[in-house]
PDB file of C-alpha atoms in Angstrom:
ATOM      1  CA  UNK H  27     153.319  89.835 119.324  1.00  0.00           C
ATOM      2  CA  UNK H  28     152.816  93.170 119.941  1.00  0.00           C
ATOM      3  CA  UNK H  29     151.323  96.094 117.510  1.00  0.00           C
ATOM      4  CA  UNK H  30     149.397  99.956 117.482  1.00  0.00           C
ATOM      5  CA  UNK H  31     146.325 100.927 116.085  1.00  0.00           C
ATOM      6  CA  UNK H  32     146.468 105.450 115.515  1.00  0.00           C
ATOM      7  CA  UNK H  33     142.521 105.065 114.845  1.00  0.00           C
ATOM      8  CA  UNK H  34     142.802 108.670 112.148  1.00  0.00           C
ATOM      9  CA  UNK H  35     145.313 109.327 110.178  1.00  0.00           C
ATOM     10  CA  UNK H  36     144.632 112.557 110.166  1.00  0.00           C
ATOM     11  CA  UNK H  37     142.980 115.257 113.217  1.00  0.00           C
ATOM     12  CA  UNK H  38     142.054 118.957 112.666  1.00  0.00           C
ATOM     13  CA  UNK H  39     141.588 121.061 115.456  1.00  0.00           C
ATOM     14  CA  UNK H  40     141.059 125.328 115.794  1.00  0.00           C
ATOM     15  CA  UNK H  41     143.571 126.720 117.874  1.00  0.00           C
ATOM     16  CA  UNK H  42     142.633 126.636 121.467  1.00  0.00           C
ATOM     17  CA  UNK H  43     140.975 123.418 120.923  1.00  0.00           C
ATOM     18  CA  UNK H  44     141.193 120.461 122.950  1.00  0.00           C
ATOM     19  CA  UNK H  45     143.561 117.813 121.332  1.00  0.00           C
ATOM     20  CA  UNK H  46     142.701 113.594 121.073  1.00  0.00           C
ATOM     21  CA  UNK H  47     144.810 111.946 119.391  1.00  0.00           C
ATOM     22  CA  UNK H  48     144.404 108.079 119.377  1.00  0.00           C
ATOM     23  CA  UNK H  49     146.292 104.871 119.930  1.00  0.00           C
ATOM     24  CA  UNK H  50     145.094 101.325 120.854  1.00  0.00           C
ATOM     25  CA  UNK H  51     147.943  98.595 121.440  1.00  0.00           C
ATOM     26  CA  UNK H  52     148.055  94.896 121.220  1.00  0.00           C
ATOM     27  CA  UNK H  53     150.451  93.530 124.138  1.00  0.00           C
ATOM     28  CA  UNK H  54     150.934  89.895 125.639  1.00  0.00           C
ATOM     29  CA  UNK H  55     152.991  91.265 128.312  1.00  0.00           C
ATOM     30  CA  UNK H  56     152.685  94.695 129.963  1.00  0.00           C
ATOM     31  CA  UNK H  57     153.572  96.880 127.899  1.00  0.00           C
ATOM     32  CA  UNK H  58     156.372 100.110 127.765  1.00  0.00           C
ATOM     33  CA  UNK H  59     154.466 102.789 125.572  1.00  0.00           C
ATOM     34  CA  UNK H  60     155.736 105.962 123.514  1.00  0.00           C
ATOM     35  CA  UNK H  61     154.305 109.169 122.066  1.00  0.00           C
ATOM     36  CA  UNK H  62     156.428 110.418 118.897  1.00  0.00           C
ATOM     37  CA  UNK H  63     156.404 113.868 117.150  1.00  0.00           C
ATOM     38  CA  UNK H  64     158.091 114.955 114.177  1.00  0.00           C
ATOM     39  CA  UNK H  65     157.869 118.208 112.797  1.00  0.00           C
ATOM     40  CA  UNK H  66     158.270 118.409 108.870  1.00  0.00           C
ATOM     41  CA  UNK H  67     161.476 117.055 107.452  1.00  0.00           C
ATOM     42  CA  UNK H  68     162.728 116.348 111.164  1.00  0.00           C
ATOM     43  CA  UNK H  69     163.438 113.128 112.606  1.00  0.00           C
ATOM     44  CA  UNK H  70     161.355 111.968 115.370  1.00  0.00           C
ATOM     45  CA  UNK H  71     161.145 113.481 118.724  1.00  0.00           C
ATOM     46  CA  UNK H  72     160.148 111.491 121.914  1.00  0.00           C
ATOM     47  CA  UNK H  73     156.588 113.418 123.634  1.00  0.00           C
ATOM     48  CA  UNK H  74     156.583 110.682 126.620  1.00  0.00           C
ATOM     49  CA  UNK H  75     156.546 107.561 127.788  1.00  0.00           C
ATOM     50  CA  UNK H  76     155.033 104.786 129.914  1.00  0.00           C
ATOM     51  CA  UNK H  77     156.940 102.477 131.885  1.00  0.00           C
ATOM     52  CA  UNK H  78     154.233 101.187 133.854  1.00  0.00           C
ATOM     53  CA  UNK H  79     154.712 103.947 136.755  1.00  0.00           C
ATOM     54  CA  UNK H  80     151.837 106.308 136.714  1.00  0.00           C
ATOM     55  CA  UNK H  81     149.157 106.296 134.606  1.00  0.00           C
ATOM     56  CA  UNK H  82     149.144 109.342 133.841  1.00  0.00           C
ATOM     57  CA  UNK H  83     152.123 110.817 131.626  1.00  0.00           C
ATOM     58  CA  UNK H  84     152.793 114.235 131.385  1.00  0.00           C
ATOM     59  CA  UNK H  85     155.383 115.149 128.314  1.00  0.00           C
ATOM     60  CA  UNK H  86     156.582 117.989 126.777  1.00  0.00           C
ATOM     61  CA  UNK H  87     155.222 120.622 124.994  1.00  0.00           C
ATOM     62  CA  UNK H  88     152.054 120.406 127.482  1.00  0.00           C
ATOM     63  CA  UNK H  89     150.899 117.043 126.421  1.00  0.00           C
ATOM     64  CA  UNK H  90     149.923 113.935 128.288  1.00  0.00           C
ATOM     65  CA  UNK H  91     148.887 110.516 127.851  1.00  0.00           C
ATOM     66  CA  UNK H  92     146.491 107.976 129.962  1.00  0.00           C
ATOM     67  CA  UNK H  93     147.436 104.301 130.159  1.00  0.00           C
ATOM     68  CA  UNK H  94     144.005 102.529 130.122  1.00  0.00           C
ATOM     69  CA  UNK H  95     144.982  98.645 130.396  1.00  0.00           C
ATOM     70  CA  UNK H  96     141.005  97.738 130.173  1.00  0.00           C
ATOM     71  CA  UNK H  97     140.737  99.822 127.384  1.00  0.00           C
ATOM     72  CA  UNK H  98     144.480  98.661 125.876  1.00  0.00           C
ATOM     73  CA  UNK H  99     144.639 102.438 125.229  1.00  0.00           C
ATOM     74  CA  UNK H 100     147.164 105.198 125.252  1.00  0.00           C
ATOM     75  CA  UNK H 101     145.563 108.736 124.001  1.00  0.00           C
ATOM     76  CA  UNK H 102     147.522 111.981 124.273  1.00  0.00           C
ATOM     77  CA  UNK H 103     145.865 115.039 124.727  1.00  0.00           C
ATOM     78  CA  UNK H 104     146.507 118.685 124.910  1.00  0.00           C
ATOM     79  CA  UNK H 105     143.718 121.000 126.599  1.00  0.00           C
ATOM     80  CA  UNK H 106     144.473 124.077 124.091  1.00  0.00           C
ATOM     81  CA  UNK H 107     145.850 123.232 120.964  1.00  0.00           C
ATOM     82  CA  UNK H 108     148.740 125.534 119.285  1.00  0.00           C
ATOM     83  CA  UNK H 109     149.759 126.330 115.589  1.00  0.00           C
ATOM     84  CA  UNK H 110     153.296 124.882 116.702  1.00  0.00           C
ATOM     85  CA  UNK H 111     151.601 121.485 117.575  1.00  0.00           C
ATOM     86  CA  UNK H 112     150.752 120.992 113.724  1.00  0.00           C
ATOM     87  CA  UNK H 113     152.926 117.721 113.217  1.00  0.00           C
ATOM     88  CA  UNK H 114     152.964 114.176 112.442  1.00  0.00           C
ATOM     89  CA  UNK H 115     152.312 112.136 115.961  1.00  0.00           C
ATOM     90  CA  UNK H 116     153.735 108.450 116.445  1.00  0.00           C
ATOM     91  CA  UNK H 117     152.641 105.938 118.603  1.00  0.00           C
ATOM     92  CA  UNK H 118     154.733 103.195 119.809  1.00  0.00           C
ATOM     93  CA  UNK H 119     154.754 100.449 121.959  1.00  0.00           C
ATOM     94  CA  UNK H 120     157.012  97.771 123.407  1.00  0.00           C
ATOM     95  CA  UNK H 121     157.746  94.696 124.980  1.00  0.00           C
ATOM     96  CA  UNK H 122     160.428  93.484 127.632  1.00  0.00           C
ATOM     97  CA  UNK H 123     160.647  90.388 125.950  1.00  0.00           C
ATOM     98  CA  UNK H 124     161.115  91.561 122.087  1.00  0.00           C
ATOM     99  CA  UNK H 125     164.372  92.553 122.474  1.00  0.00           C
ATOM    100  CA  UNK H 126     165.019  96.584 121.907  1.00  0.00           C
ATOM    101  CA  UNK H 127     162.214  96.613 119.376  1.00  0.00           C
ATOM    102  CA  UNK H 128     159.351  99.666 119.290  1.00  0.00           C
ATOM    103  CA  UNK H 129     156.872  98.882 116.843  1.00  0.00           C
ATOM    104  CA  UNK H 130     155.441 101.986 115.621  1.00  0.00           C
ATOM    105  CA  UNK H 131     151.890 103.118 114.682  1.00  0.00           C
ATOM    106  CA  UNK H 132     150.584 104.588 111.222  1.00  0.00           C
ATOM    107  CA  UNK H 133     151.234 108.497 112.464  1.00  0.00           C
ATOM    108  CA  UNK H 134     148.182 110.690 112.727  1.00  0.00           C
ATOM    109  CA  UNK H 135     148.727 114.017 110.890  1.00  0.00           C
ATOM    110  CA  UNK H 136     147.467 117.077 113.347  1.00  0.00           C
ATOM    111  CA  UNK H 137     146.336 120.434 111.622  1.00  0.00           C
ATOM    112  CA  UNK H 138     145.759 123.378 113.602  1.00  0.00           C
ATOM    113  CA  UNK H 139     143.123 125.803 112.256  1.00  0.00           C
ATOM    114  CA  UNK H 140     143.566 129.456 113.002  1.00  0.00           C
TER     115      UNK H 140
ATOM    116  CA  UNK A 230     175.852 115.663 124.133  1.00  0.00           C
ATOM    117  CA  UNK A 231     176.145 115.386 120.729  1.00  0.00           C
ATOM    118  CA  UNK A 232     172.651 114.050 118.897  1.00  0.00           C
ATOM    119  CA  UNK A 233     172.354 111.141 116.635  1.00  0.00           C
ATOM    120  CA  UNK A 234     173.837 112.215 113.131  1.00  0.00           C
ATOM    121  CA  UNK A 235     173.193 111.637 109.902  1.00  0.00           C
ATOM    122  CA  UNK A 236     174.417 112.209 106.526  1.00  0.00           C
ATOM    123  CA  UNK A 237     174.534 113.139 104.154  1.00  0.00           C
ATOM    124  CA  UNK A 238     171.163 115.349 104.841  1.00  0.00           C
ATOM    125  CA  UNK A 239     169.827 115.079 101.052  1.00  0.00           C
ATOM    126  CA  UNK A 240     170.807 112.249  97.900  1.00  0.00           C
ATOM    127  CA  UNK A 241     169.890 112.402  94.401  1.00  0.00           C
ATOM    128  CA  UNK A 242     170.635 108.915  92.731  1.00  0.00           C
ATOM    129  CA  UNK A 243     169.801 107.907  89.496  1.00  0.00           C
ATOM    130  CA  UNK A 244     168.188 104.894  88.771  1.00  0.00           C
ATOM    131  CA  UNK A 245     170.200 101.778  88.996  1.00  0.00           C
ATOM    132  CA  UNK A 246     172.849 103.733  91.309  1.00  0.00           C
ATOM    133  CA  UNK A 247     173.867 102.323  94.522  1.00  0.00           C
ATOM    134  CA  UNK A 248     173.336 104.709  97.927  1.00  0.00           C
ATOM    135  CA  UNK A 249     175.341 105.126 101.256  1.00  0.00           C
ATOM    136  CA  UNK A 250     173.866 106.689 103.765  1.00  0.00           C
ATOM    137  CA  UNK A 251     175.609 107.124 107.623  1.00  0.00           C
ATOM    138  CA  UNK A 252     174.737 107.700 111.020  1.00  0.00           C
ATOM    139  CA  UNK A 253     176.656 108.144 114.051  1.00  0.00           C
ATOM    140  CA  UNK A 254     174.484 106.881 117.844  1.00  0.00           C
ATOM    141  CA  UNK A 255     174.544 109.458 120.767  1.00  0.00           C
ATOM    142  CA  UNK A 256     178.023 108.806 122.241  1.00  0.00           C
ATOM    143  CA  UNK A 257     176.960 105.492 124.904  1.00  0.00           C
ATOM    144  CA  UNK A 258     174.386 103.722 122.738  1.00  0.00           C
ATOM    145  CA  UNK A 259     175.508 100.470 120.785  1.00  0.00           C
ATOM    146  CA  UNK A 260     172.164  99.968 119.316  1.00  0.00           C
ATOM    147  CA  UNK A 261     171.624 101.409 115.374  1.00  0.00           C
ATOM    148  CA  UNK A 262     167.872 101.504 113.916  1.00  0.00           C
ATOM    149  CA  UNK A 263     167.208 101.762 110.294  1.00  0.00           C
ATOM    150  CA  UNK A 264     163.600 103.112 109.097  1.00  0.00           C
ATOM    151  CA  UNK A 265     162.369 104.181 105.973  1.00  0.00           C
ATOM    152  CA  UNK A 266     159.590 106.912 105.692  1.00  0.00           C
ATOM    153  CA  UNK A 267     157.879 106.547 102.634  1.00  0.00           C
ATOM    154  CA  UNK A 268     155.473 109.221 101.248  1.00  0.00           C
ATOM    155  CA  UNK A 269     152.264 108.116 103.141  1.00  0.00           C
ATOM    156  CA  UNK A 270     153.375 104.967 104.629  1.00  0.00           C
ATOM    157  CA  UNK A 271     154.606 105.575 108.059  1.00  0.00           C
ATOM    158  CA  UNK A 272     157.731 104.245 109.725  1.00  0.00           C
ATOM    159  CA  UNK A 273     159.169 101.316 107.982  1.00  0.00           C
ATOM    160  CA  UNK A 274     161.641  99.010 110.057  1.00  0.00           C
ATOM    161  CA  UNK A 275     164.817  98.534 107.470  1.00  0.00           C
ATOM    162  CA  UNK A 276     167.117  97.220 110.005  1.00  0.00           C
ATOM    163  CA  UNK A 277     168.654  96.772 113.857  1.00  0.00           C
ATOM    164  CA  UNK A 278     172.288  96.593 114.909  1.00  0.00           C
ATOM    165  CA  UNK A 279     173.776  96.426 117.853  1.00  0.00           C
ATOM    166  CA  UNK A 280     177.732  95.608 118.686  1.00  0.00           C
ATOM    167  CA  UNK A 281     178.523  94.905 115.372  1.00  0.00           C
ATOM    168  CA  UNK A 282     175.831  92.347 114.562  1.00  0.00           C
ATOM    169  CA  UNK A 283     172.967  92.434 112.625  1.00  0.00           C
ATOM    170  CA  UNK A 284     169.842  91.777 115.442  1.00  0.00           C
ATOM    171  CA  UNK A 285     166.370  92.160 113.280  1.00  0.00           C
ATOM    172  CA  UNK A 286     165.631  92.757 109.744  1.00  0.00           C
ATOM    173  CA  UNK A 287     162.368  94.597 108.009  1.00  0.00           C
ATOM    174  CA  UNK A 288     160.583  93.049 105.074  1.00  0.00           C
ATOM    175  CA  UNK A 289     162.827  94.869 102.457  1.00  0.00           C
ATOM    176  CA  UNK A 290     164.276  93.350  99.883  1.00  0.00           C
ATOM    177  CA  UNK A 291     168.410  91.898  99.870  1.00  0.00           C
ATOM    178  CA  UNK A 292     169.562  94.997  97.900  1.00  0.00           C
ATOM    179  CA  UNK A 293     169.251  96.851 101.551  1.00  0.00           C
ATOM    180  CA  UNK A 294     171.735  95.963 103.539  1.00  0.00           C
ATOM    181  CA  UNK A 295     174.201  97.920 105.905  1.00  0.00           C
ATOM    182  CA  UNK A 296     176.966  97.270 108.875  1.00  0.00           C
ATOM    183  CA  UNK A 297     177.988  98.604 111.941  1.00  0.00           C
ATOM    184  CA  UNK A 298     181.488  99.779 112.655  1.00  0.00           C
ATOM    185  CA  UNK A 299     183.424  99.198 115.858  1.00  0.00           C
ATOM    186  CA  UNK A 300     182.817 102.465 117.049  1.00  0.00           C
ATOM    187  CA  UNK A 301     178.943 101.974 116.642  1.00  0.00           C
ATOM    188  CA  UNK A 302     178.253 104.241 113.771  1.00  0.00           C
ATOM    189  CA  UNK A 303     176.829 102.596 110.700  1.00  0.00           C
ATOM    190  CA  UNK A 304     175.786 102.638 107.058  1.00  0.00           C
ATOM    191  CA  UNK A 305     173.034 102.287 105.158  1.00  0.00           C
ATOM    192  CA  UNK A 306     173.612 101.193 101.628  1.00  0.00           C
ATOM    193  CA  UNK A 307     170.901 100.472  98.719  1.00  0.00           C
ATOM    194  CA  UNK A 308     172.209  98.893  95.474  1.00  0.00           C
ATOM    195  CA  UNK A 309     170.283  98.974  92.124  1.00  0.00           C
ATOM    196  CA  UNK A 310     168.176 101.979  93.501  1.00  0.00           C
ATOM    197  CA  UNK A 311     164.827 102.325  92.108  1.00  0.00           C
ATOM    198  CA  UNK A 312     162.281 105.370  92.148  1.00  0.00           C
ATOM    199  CA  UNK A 313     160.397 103.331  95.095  1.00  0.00           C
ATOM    200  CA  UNK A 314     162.968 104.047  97.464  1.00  0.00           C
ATOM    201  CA  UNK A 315     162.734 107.743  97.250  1.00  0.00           C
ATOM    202  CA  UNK A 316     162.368 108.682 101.118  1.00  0.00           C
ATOM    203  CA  UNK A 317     163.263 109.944 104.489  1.00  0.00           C
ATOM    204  CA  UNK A 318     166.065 107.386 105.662  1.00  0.00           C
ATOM    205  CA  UNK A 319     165.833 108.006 109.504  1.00  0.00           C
ATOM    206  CA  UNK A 320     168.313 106.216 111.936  1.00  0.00           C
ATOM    207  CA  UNK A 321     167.796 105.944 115.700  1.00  0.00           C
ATOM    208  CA  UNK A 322     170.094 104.824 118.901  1.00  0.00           C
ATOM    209  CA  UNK A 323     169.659 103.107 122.053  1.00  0.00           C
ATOM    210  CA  UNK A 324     171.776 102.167 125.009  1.00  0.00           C
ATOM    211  CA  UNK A 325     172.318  98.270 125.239  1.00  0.00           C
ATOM    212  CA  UNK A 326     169.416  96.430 126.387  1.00  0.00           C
ATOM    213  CA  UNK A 327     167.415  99.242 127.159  1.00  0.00           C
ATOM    214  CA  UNK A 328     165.709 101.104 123.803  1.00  0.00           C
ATOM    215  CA  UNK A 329     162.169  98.990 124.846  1.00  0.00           C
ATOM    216  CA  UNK A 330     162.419 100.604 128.095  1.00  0.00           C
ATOM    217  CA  UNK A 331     163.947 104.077 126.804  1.00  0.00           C
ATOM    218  CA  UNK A 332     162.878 103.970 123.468  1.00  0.00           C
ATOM    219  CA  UNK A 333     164.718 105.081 120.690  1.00  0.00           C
ATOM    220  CA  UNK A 334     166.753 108.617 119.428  1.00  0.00           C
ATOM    221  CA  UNK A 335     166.378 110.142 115.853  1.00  0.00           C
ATOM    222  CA  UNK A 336     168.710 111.444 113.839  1.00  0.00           C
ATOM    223  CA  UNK A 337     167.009 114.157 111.359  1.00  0.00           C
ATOM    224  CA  UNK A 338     167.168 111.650 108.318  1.00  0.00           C
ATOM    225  CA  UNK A 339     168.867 111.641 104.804  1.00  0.00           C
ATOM    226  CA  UNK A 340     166.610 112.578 102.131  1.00  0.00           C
ATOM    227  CA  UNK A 341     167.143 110.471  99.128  1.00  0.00           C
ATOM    228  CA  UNK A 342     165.322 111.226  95.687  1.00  0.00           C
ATOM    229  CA  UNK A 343     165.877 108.608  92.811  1.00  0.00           C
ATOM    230  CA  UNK A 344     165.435 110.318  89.342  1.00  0.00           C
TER     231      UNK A 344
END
């Protein structure tokens, strides 16, 4: 079985600030992982994703995410945050062996403070 | 290349009333995804289809149910609506085989407010 843990559902930040936003997985295979953002009233919009190439992910928008397997993490970050990075942010994770299913975290809401 | 659509973008249904939303895949991708996006509750898996068949199925109720059509697109219909489901109805696509490894498109979502 595989499922996500977004450890706060909600993250302020000032503009300028760095940007942690949090995901743990549960995996019995290695694992495919995805970073989500949707913007109010939007569908959801794919940030990046790990396919067990490099650890390190680098997405859109100037984000990036770190597969930790010890740590059974996937955090994105931003150095300096932006007012147009205030959004909902979805984790996700799969499996090759669960058919086409993502199973997707809670969301954590980011706010960016002027 | 044409997104994944939806529509129609907004519903208002009145209790009791029965609800059809659509969505047409990015032109290539035979697999549907149904999610509901309740105030405050996150992604909700509704439903998966791909080629016509109905692959995985959320913890909803009967009164959700849907189909896809031979050219891939596919509906969403809720009978007997009640004020609960009042949400963002998003739909995603996925080439055959390969949404675990691609992961998924969204559509923008239909809207639907039960009065």
């Amino acid at each position: 079985a595989q499922s996500v843990t977004q450890l706060g559902s909600h993250v302020s930040v000032s503009e300028g600030a760095l940007v942690l936003l949090r995901c743990n997985y549960s995996s019995s295979v290695p694992p495919y992982l995805f970073w989500y953002v949707q913007y109010p009233n939007q569908g959801l919009q794919l940030l990046l994703k790990y396919t067990s190439a490099a650890t390190l992910v680098k997405g859109i928008n100037g984000f990036e995410a770190e597969f930790k397997k010890s740590e059974t993490s996937f955090h994105l970050t931003k150095p300096s945050a932006h007012m147009s990075d205030a959004a909902e942010y979805f984790c996700a994770v799969s499996q090759n062996n669960a058919g086409n299913m993502l199973t997707f975290g809670g969301g954590t809401r980011l706010m960016v403070k002027p | 290349e044409a997104g994944v659509t939806q529509s129609p973008t907004h519903l208002i249904k009145t209790r009791g009333q029965q609800a059809t939303l659509r969505c047409s895949p990015i032109s290539g991708h035979t697999s549907v995804y149904w999610y509901q996006q309740a105030l405050g509750l996150g992604l909700q898996f509704l439903l998966w289809y791909d080629e016509g068949e109905e692959r995985n199925r959320g913890n909803f109720p009967p009164r959700f149910s849907g189909r896809q059509f031979p050219n891939y697109s596919s509906e969403l219909n809720v009978n007997a609506l009640e004020l609960e489901d009042s949400a963002l109805y998003l739909c995603a696509s996925s080439t055959k085989g390969q949404g675990y490894f691609n992961g998924y498109t969204f559509g923008s979502g239909t809207r639907l407010t039960v009065v």
